[in-house]
mmCIF file of C-alpha atoms and ligand atoms in Angstrom:
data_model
loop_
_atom_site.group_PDB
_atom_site.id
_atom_site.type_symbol
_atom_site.label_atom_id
_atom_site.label_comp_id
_atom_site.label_asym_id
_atom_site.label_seq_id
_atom_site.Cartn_x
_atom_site.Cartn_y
_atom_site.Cartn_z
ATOM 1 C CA UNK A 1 0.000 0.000 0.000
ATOM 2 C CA UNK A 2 1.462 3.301 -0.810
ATOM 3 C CA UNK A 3 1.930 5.789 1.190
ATOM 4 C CA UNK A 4 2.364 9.634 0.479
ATOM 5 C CA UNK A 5 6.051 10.439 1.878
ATOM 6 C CA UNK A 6 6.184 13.118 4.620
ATOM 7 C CA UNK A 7 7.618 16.467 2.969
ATOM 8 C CA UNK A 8 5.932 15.793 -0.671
ATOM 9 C CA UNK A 9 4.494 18.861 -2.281
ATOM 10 C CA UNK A 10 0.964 18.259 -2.398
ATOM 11 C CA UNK A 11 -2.120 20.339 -4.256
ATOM 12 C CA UNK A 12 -5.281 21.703 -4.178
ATOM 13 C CA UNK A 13 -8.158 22.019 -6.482
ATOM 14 C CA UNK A 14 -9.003 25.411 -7.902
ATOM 15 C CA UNK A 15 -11.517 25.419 -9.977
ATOM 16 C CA UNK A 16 -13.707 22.848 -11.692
ATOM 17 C CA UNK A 17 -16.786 22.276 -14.410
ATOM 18 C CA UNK A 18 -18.989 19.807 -15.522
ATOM 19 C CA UNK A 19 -20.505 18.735 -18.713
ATOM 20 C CA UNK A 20 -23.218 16.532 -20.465
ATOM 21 C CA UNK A 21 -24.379 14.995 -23.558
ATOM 22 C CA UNK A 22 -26.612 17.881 -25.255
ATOM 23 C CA UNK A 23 -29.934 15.272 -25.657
ATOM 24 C CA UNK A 24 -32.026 13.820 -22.848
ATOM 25 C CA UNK A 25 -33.368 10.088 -23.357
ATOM 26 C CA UNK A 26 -35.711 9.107 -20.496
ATOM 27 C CA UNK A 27 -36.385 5.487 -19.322
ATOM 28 C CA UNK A 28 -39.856 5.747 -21.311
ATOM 29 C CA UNK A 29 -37.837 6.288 -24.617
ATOM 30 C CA UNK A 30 -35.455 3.494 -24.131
ATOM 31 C CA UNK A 31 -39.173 1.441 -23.981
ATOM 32 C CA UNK A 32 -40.006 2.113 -27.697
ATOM 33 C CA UNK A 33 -36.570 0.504 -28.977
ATOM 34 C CA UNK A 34 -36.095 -2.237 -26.802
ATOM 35 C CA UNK A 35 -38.239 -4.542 -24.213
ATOM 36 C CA UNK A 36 -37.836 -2.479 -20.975
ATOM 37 C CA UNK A 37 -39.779 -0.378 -18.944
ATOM 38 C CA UNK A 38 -39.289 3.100 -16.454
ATOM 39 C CA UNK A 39 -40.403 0.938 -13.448
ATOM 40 C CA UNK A 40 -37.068 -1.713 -14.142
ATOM 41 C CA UNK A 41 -34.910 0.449 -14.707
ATOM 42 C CA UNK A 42 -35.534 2.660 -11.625
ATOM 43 C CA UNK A 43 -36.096 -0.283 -9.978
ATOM 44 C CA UNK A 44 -32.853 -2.104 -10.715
ATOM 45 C CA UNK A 45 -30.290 0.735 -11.416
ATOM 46 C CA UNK A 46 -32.101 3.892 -9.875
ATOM 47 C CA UNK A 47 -31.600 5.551 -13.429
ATOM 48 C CA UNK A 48 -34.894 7.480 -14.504
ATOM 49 C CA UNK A 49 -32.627 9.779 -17.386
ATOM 50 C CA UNK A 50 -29.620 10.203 -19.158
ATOM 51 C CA UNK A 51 -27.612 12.407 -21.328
ATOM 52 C CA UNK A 52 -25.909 11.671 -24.445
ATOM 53 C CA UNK A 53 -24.462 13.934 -27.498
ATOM 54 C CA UNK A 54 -21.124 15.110 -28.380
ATOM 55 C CA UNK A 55 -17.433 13.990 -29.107
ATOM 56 C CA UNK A 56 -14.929 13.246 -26.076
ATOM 57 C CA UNK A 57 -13.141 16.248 -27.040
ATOM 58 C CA UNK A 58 -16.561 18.502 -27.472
ATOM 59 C CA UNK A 59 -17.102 17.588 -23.776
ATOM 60 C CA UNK A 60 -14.148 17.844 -22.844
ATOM 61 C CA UNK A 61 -13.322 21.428 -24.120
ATOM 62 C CA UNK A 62 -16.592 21.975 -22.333
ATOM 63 C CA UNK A 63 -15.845 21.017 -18.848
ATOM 64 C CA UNK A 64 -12.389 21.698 -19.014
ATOM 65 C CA UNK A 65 -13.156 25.560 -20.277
ATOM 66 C CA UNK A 66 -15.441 25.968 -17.343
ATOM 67 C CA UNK A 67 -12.984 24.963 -14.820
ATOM 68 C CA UNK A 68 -10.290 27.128 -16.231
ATOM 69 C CA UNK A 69 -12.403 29.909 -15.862
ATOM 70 C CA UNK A 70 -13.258 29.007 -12.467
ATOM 71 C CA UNK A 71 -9.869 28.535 -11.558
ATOM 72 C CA UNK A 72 -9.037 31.950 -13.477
ATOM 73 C CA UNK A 73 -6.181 30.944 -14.337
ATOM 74 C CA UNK A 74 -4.135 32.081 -17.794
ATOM 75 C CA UNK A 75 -4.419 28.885 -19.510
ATOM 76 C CA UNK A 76 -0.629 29.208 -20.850
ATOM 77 C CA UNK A 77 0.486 28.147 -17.119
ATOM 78 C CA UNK A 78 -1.077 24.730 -17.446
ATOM 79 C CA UNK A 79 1.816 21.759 -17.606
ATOM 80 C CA UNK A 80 -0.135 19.162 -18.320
ATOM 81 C CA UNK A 81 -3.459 18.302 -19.578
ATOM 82 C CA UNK A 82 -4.727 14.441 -18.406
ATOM 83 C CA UNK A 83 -8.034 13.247 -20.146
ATOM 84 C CA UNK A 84 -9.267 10.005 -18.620
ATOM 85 C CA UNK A 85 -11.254 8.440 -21.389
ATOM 86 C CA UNK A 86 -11.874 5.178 -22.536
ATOM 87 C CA UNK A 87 -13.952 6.183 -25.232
ATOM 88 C CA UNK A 88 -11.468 8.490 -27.237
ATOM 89 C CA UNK A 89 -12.907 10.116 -30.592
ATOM 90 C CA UNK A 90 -9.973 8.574 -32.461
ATOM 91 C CA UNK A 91 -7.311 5.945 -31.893
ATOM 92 C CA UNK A 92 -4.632 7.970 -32.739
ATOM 93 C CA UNK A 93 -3.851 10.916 -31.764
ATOM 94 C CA UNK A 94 -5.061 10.954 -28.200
ATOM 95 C CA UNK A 95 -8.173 13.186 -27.693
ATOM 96 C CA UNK A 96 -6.530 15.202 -25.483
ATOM 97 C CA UNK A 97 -4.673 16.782 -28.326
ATOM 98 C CA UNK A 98 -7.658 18.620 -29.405
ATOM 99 C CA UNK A 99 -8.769 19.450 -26.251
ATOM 100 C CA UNK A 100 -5.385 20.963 -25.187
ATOM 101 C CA UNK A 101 -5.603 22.651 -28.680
ATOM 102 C CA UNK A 102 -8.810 24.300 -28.166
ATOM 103 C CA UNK A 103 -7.948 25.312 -24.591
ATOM 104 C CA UNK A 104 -5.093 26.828 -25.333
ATOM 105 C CA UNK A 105 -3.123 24.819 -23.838
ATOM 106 C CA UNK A 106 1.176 24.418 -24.523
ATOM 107 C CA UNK A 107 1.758 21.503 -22.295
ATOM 108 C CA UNK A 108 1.826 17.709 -22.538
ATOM 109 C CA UNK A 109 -1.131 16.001 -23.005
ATOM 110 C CA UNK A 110 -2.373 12.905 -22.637
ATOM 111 C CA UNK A 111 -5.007 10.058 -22.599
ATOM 112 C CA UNK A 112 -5.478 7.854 -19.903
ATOM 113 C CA UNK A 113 -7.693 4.283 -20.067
ATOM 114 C CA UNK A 114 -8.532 2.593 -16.577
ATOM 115 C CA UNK A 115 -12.639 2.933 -17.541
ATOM 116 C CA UNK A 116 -14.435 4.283 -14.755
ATOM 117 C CA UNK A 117 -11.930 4.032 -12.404
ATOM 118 C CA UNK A 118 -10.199 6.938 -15.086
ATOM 119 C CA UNK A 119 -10.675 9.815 -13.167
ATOM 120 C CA UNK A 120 -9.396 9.016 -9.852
ATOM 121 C CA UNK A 121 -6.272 7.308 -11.399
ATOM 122 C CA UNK A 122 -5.819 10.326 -13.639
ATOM 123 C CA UNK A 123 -6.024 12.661 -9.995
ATOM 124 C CA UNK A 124 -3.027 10.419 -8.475
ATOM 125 C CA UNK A 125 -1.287 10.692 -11.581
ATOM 126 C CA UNK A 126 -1.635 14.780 -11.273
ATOM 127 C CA UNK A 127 -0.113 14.525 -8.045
ATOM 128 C CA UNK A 128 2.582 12.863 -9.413
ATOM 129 C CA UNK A 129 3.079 15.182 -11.936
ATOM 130 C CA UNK A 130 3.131 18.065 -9.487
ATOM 131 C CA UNK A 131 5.333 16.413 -6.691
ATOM 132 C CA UNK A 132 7.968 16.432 -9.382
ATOM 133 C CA UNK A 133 7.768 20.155 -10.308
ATOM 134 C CA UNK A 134 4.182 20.936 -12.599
ATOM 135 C CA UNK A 135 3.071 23.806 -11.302
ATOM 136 C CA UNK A 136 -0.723 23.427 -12.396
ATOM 137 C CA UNK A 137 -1.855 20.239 -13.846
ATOM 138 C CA UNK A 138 -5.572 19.604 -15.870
ATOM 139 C CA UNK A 139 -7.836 16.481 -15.140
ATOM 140 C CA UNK A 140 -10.253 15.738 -17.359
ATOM 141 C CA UNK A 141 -12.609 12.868 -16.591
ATOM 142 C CA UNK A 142 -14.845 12.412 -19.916
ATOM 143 C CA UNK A 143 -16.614 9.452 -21.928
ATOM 144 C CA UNK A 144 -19.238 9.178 -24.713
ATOM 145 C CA UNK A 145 -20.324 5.717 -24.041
ATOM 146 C CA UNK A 146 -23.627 5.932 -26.694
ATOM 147 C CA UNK A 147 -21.204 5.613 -28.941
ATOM 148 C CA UNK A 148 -20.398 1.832 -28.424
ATOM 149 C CA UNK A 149 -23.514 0.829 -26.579
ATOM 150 C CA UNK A 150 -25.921 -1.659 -28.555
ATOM 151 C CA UNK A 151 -29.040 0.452 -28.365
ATOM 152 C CA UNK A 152 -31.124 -2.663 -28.756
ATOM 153 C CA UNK A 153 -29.508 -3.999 -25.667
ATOM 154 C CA UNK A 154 -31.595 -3.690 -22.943
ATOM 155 C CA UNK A 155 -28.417 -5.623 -20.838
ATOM 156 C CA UNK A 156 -26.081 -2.101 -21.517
ATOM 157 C CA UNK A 157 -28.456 0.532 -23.349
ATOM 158 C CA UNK A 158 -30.186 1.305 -19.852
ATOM 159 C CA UNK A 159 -27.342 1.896 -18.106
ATOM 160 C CA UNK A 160 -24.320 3.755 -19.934
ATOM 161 C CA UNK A 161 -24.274 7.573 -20.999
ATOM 162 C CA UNK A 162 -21.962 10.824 -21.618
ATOM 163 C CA UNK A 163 -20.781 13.614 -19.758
ATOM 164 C CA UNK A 164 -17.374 15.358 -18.615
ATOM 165 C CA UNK A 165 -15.963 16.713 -15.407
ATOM 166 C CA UNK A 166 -12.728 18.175 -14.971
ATOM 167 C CA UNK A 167 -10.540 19.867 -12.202
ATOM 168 C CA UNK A 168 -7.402 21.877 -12.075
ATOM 169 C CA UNK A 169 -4.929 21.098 -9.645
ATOM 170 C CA UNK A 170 -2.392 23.944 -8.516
ATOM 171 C CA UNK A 171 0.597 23.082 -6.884
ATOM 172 C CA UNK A 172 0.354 24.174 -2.605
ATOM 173 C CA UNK A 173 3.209 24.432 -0.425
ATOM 174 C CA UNK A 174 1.737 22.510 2.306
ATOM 175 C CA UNK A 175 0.559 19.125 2.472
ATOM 176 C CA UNK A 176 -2.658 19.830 -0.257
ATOM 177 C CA UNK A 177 -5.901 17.999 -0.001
ATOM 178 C CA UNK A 178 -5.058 14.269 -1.130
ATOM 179 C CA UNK A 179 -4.449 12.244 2.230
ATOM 180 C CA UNK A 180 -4.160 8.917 0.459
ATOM 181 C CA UNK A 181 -4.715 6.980 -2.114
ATOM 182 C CA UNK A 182 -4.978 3.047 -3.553
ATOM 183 C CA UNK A 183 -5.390 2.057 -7.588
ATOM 184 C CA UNK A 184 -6.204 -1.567 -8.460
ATOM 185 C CA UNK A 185 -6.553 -3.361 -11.537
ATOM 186 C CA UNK A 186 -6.908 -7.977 -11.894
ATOM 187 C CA UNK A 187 -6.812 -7.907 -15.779
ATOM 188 C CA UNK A 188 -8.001 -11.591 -15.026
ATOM 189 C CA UNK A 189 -11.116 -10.581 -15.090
ATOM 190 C CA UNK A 190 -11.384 -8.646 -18.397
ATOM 191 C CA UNK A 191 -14.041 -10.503 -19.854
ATOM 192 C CA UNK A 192 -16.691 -9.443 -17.690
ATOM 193 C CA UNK A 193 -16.766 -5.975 -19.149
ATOM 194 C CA UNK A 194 -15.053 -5.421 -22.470
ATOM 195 C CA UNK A 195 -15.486 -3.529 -26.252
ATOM 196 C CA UNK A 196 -13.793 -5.134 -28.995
ATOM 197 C CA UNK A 197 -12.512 -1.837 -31.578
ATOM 198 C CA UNK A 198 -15.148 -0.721 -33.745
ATOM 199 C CA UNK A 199 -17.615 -2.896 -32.026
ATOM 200 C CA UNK A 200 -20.451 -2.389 -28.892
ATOM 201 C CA UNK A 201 -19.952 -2.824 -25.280
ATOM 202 C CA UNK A 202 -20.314 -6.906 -23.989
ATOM 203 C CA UNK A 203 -20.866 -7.243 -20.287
ATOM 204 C CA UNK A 204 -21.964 -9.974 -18.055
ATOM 205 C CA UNK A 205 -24.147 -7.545 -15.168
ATOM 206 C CA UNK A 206 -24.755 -10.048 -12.667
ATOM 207 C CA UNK A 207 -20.924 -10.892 -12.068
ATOM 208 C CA UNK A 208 -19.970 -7.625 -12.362
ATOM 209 C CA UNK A 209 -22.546 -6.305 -9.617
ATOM 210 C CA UNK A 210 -21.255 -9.123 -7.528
ATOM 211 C CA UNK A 211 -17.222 -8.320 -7.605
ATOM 212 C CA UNK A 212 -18.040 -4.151 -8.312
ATOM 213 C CA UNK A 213 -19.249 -4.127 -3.845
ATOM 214 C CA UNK A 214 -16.166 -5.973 -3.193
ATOM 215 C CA UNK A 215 -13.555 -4.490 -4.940
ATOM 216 C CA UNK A 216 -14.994 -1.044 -4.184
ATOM 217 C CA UNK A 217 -14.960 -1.490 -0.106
ATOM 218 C CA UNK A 218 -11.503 -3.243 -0.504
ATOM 219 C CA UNK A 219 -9.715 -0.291 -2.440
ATOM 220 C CA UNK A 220 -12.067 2.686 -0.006
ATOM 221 C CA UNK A 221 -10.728 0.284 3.275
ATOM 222 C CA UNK A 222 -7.343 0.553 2.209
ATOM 223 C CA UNK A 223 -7.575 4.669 1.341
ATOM 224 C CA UNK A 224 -9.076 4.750 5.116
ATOM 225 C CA UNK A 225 -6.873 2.899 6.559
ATOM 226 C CA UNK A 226 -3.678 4.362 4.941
ATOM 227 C CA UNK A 227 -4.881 7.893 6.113
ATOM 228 C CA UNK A 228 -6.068 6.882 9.954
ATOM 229 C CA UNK A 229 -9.802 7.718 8.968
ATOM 230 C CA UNK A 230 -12.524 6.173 9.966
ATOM 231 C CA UNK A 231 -16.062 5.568 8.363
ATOM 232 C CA UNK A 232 -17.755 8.533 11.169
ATOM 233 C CA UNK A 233 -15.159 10.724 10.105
ATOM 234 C CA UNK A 234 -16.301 10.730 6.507
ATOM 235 C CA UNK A 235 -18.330 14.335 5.435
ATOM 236 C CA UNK A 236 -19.200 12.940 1.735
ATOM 237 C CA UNK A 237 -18.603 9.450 -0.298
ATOM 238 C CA UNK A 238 -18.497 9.612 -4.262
ATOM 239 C CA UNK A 239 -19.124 6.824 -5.435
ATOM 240 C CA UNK A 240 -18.867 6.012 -9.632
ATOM 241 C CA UNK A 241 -22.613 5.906 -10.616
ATOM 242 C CA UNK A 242 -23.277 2.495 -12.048
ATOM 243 C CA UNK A 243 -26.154 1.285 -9.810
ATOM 244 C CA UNK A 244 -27.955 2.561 -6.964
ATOM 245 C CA UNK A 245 -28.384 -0.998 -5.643
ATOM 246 C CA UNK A 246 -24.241 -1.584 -5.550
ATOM 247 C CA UNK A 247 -23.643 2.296 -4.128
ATOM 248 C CA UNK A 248 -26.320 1.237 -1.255
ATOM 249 C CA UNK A 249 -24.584 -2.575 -0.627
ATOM 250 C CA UNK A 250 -20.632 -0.354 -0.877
ATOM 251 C CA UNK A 251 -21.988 2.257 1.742
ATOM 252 C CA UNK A 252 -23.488 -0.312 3.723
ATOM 253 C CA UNK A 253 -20.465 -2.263 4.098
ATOM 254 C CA UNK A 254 -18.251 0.349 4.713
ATOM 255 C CA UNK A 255 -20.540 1.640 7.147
ATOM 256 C CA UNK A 256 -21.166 4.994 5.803
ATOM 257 C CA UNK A 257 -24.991 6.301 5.745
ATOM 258 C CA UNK A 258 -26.989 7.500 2.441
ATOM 259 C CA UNK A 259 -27.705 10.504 3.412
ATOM 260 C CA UNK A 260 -23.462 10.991 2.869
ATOM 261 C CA UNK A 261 -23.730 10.075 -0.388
ATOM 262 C CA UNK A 262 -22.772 11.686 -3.542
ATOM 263 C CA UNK A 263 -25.890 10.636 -6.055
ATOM 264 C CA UNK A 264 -26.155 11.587 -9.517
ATOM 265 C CA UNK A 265 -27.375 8.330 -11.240
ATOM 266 C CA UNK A 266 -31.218 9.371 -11.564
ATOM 267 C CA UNK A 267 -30.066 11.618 -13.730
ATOM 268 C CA UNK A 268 -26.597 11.048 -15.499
ATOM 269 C CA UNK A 269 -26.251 6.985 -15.617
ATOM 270 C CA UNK A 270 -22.723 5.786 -15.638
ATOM 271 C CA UNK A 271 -20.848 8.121 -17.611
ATOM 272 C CA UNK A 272 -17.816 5.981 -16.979
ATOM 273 C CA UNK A 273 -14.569 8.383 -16.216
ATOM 274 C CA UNK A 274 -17.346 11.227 -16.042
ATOM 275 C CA UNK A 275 -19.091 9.557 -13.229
ATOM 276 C CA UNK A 276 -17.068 10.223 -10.323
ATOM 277 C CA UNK A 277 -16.299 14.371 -11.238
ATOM 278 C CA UNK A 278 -19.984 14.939 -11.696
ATOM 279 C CA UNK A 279 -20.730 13.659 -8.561
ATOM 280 C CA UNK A 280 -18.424 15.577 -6.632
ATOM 281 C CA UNK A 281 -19.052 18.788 -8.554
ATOM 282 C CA UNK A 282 -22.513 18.456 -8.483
ATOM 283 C CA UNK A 283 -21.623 17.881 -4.416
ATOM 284 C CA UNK A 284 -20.037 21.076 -4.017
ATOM 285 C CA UNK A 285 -21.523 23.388 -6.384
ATOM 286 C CA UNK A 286 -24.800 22.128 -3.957
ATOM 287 C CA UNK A 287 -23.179 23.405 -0.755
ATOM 288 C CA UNK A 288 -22.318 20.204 0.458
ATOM 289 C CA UNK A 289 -19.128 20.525 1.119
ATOM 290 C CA UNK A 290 -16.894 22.473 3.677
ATOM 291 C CA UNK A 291 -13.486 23.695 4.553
ATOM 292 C CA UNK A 292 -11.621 20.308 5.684
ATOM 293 C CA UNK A 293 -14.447 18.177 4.993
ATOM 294 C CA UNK A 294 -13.053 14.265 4.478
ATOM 295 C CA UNK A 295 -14.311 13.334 1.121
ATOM 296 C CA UNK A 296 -13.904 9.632 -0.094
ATOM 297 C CA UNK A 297 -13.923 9.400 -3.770
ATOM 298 C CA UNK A 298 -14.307 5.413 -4.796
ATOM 299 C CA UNK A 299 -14.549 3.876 -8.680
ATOM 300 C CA UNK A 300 -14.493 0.735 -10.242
ATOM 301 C CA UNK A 301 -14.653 -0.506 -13.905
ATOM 302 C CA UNK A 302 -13.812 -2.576 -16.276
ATOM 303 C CA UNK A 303 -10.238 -4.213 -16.121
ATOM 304 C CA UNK A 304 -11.553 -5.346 -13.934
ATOM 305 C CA UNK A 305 -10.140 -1.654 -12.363
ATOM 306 C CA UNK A 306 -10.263 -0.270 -8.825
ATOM 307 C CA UNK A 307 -9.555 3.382 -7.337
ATOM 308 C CA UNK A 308 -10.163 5.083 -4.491
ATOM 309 C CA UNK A 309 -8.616 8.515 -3.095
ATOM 310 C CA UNK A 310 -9.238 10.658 0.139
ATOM 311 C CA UNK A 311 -9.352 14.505 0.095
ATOM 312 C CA UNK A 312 -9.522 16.846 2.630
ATOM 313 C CA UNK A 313 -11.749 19.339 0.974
ATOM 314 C CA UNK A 314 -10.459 23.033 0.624
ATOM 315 C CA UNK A 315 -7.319 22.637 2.649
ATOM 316 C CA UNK A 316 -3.928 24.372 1.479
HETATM 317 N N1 LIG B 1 -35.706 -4.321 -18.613
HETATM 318 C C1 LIG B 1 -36.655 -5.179 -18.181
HETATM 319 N N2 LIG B 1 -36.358 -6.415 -17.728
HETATM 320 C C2 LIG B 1 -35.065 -6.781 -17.752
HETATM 321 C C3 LIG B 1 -34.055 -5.929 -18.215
HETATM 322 C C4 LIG B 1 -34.409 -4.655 -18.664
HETATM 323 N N3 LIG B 1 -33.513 -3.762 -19.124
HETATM 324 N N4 LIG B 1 -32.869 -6.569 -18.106
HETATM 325 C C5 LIG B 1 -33.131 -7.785 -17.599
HETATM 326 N N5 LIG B 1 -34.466 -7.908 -17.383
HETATM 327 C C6 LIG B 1 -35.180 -9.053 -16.801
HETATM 328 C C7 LIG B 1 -34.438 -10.365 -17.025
HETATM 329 O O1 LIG B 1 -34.814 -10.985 -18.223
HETATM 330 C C8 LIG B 1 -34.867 -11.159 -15.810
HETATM 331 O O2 LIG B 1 -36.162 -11.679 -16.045
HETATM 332 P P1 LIG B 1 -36.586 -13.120 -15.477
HETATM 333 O O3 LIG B 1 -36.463 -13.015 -13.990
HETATM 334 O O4 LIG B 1 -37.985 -13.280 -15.969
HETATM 335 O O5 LIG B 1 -35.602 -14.065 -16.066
HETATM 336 C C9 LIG B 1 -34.984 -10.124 -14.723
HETATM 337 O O6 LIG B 1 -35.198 -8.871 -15.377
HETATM 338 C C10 LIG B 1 -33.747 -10.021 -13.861
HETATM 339 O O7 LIG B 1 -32.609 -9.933 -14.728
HETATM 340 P P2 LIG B 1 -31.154 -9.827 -14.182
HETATM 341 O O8 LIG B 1 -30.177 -9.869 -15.323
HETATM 342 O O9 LIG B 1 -30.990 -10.812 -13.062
HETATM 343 O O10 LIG B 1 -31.180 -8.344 -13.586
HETATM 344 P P3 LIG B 1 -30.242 -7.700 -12.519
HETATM 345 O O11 LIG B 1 -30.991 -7.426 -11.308
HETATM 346 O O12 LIG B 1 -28.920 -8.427 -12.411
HETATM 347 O O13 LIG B 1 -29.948 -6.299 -13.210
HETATM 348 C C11 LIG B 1 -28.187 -5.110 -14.320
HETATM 349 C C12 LIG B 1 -29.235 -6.225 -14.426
HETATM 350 C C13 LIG B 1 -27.384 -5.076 -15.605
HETATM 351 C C14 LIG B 1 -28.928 -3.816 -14.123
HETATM 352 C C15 LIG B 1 -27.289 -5.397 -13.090
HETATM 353 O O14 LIG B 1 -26.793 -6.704 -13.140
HETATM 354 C C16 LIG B 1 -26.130 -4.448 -12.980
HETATM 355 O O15 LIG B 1 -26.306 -3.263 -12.803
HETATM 356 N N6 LIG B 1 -24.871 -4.972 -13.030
HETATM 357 C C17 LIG B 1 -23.690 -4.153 -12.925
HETATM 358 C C18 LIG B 1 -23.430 -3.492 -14.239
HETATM 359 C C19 LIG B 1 -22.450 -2.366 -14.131
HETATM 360 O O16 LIG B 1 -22.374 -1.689 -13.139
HETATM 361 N N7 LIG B 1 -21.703 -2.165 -15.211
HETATM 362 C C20 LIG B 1 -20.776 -1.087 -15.314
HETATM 363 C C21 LIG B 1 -19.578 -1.311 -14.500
HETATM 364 S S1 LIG B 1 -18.525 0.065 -14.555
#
């Protein structure tokens, strides 16, 4: 388990934005394609909507403008640009070269694939970046999942959708807001979830739902643990958004009530890399969220992918 060396220069976040696919497609939609209904899919996932539209990079540009601006920031003092993404517009380049193109960006830029564990990985990685001397560093969490969902599979159509969060990170001089962190991957189980190129997304949901509780208490124990923190001392959980009914068994198990819950589900559906950001931002542009409030941010995904990271909200 790794742990954050004493004297490390940490980061906070400084400004942040959010973004979704431009068309709304309700439960009762999905109905007229494909043998479903609003009262399973509420039911089962806790979706009732979803948002899709755009390119990666569209929604990206998006989110990522908006927290710029927030951050108000000259976006010439940005060293690097990370888009999380496993859905990029193009195998080659990365889609981050747009984006950092549109931004006006002059910095490295890349993509990074761990599905909807993506965003959290892509936050350690940030640190990373700005222990070792980046100044200011861009995190981009999008995906466009209609694009490789079946929509005459009721199995995936119900549950996957777009959207984009992002965050900059500016180097502090004290210890920053990320207490700990832990990424997992067991590429054993890459079956269970997978998307041949040029093809749709193949998943088996029941095994999935069964591993996603584990491996998400696992990797949020560990974060916990590694920091001293206990489940009470938690102010807010974000969760990915994949299922109501595995964020309710994860919370249970770790012992840390609804009511501190980050939910966005009814409304986004698992926007993969997005999931996690939108939750968060949603969080905090809602007032949830104080000065040195303990936020535990938890994903999983397909890999079969883990991530979890603890932030202490605010702090310098
Ligand atoms: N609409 C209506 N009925 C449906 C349906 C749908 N979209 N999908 C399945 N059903 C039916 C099944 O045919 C079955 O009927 P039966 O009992 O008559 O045989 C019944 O509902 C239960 O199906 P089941 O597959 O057991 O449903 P489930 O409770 O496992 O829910 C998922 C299916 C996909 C919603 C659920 O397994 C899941 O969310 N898994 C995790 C997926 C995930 O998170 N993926 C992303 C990871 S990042």
């Amino acid at each position: 388990m790794p742990i954050i060396p004493t004297g490390v220069r940490g980061a906070r976040i400084i400004g942040w934005g959010s973004a979704l696919g431009n068309k709304v497609v309700t439960n009762d939609d999905l109905a007229l394609t494909m043998e479903t209904n609003d009262e399973w899919i509420r039911e089962r996932t806790g979706i009732h909507r979803r948002s899709i539209g755009g390119t990666t990079a569209e929604l990206s540009i998006s989110s990522g403008g908006a927290a710029l601006t927030m951050a108000g920031v000259d976006p010439s003092t940005i060293d690097a640009l990370i888009l999380a993404t496993t859905t990029p517009d193009r195998s080659v380049p990365a889609s981050s070269a747009k984006v950092q193109d549109a931004l006006g960006l002059r910095c490295g830029a890349f993509d990074l694939n761990a599905a909807c564990s993506g965003f959290v990985y892509a936050l350690v990685t940030a640190h990373g970046l700005i222990a070792m001397g980046a100044q200011r560093v861009l995190v981009i969490g999008t995906d466009t999942l209609s694009r490789i969902v079946d929509w005459t599979d009721r199995n995936t159509a119900i549950l996957f959708a777009d959207g984009s969060g992002a965050m900059v990170l500016e180097a502090t001089s004290g210890l920053g807001q990320l207490m700990s962190w832990d990424l997992d991957a067991d590429g054993s189980l890459e079956e269970l979830l997978y998307c041949e190129i040029g093809s749709t997304v193949q998943m088996n949901g029941k095994e999935v739902f069964r591993r996603a509780v584990r491996i998400m208490v696992d990797s949020a124990a560990k974060t916990m643990q590694q920091a001293g923190v206990t489940a009470d001392q938690i102010a807010l959980i974000v969760p990915h958004q994949a299922n109501t009914r595995i964020i309710t068994a994860a919370c249970e198990r770790l012992g840390v009530p609804m009511e501190k819950t980050a939910l966005t589900i009814e409304f986004t559906g698992n926007t993969s890399s997005a999931s996690i950001p939108l939750a968060l931002f949603h969080a905090a542009d809602g007032g949830r969220l104080k000065q040195n409030d303990l936020v535990l941010l938890v994903g999983f995904g397909a890999g079969m992918t883990a991530a979890s990271a603890l932030l202490r909200w605010g702090a310098q």
